[in-house]
Coordinates of C-alpha atoms and ligand atoms in Angstrom, one line a residue:
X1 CA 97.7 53.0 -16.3
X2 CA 94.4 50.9 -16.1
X3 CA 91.0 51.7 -15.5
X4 CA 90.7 54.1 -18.4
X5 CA 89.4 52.3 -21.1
X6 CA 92.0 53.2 -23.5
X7 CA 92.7 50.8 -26.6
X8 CA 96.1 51.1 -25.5
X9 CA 95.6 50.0 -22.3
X10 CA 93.9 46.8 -23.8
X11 CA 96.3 46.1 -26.4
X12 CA 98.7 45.8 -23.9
X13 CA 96.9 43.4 -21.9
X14 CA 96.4 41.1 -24.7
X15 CA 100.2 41.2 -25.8
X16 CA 100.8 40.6 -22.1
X17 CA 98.9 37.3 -22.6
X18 CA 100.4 36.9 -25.7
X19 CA 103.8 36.8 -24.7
X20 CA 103.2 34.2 -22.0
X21 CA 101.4 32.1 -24.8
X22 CA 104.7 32.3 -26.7
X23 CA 106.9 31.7 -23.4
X24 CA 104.7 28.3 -23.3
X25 CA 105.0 27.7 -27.1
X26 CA 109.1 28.3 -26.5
X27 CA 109.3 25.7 -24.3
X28 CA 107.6 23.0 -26.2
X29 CA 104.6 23.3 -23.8
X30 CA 106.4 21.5 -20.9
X31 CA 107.1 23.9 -18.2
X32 CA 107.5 22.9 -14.1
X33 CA 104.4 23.0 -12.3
X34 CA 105.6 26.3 -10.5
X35 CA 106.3 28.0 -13.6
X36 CA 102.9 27.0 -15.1
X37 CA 101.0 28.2 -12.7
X38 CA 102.9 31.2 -12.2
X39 CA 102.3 31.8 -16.2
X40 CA 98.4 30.7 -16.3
X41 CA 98.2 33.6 -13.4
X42 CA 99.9 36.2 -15.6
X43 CA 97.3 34.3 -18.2
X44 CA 94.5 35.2 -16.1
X45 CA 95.3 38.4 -14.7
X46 CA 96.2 40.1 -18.1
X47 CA 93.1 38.7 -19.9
X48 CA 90.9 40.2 -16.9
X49 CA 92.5 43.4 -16.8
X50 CA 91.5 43.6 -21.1
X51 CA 88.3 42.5 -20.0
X52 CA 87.9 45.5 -17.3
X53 CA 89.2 47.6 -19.6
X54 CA 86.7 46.4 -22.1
X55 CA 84.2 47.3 -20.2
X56 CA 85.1 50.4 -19.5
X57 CA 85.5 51.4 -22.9
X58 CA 81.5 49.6 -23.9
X59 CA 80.2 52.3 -20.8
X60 CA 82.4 55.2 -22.9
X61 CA 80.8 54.4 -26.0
X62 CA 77.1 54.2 -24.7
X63 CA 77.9 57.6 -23.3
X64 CA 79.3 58.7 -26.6
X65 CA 76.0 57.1 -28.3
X66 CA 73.8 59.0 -26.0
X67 CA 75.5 62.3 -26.5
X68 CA 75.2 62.0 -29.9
X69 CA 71.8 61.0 -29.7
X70 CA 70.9 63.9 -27.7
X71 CA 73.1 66.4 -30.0
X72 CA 71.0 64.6 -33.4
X73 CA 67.5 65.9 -31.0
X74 CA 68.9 69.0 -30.7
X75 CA 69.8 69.7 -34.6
X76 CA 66.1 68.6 -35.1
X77 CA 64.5 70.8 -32.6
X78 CA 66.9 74.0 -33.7
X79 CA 66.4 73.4 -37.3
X80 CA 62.3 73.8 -36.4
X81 CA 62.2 76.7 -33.7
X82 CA 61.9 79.7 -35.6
X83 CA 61.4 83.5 -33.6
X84 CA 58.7 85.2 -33.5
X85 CA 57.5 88.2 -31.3
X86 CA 59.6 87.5 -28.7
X87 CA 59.7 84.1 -28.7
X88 CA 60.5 81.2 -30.1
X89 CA 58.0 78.9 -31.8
X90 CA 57.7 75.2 -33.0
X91 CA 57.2 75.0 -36.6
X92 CA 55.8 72.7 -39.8
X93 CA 56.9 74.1 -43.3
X94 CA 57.7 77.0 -42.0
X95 CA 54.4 77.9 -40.1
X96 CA 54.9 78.8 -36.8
X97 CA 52.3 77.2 -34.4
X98 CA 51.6 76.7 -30.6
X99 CA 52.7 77.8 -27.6
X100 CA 55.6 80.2 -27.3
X101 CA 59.1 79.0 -25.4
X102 CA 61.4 81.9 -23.5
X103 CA 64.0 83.3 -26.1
X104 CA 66.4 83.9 -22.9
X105 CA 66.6 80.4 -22.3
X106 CA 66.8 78.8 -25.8
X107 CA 69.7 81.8 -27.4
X108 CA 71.7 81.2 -23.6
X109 CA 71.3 77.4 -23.0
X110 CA 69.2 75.9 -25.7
X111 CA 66.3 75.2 -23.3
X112 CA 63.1 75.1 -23.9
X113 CA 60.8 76.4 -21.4
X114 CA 56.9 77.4 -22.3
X115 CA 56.3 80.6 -21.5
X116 CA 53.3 80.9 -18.8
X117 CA 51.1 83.5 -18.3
X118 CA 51.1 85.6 -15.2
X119 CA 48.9 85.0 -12.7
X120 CA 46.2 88.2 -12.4
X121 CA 47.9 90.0 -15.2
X122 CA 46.8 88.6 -18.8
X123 CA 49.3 91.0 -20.6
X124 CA 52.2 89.5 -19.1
X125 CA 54.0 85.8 -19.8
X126 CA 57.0 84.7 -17.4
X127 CA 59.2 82.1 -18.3
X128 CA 59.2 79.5 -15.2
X129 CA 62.9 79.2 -15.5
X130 CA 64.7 82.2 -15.8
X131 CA 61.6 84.5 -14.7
X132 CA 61.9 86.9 -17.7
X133 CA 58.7 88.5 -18.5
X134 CA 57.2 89.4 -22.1
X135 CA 54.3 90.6 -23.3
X136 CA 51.4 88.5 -24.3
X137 CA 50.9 90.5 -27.4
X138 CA 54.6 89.8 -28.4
X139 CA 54.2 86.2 -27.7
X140 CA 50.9 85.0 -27.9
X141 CA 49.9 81.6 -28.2
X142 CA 49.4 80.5 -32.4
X143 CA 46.8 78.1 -33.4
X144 CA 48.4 75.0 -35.7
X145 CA 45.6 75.8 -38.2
X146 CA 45.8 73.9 -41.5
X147 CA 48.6 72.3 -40.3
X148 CA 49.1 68.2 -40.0
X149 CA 50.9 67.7 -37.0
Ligands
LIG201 ZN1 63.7 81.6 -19.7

């Protein structure tokens, strides 16, 4: 089947064009006009279709690169978040610093989402995502003191 991108599906088109390279080769390279031009469109068509499927495969591989990329981000943020309170904190040698990110979000779907503080009530943070609420004395807000960021 084309259109997938499959090594397969390549190799095949290239033996495709291979064999009517040999069936030229086989006949000492003199062939009737009909017959060549019936080969050179086999030719054509099986070296476009590798082509194709070439390409397909190049998009696979940029999404492969970019989910990998993403996945390398996300080792590096986890191995810096570290709890505290009730939430979840950037940290630098194992200092935690800055403002807090929902716990909710990062344990369920390792988002990240700064927690806000509620409008006319300064004891309470809300995540703008999920809307869970904590307490500002649980999750307050830590100054990066001493630390080179
Ligand atoms: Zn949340």
């Amino acid at each position: 089947m084309a259109g997938l991108g499959r090594l397969s599906d390549i190799m095949r088109s290239l033996n495709q064009a291979g064999m009517v390279g040999q069936r030229i080769r086989e006949s000492g390279f003199v062939l009737e006009k009909t017959e060549m031009k019936t080969s050179l469109a086999e030719l054509a068509g099986a070296v476009s279709e590798a082509k194709m499927e070439l390409g397909i495969l190049q998009a696979h591989l940029q999404d492969k690169d970019a989910e990998l990329k993403a996945m390398g981000e996300l080792l590096h943020t986890k191995a810096q978040l570290r709890r505290r309170g009730d939430g979840y904190y950037k940290s630098r040698d194992g200092k935690v610093y800055g403002q807090p990110f929902c716990s909710y979000c990062w344990e369920g779907d390792q988002k990240l989402f700064h927690l806000h503080n509620r409008i006319l009530k300064k004891d309470v943070r809300i995540c703008p995502h999920c809307k869970n609420e904590y307490q500002s004395q649980r999750t307050p807000y830590l100054e990066a003191d001493g630390l080179l960021l």
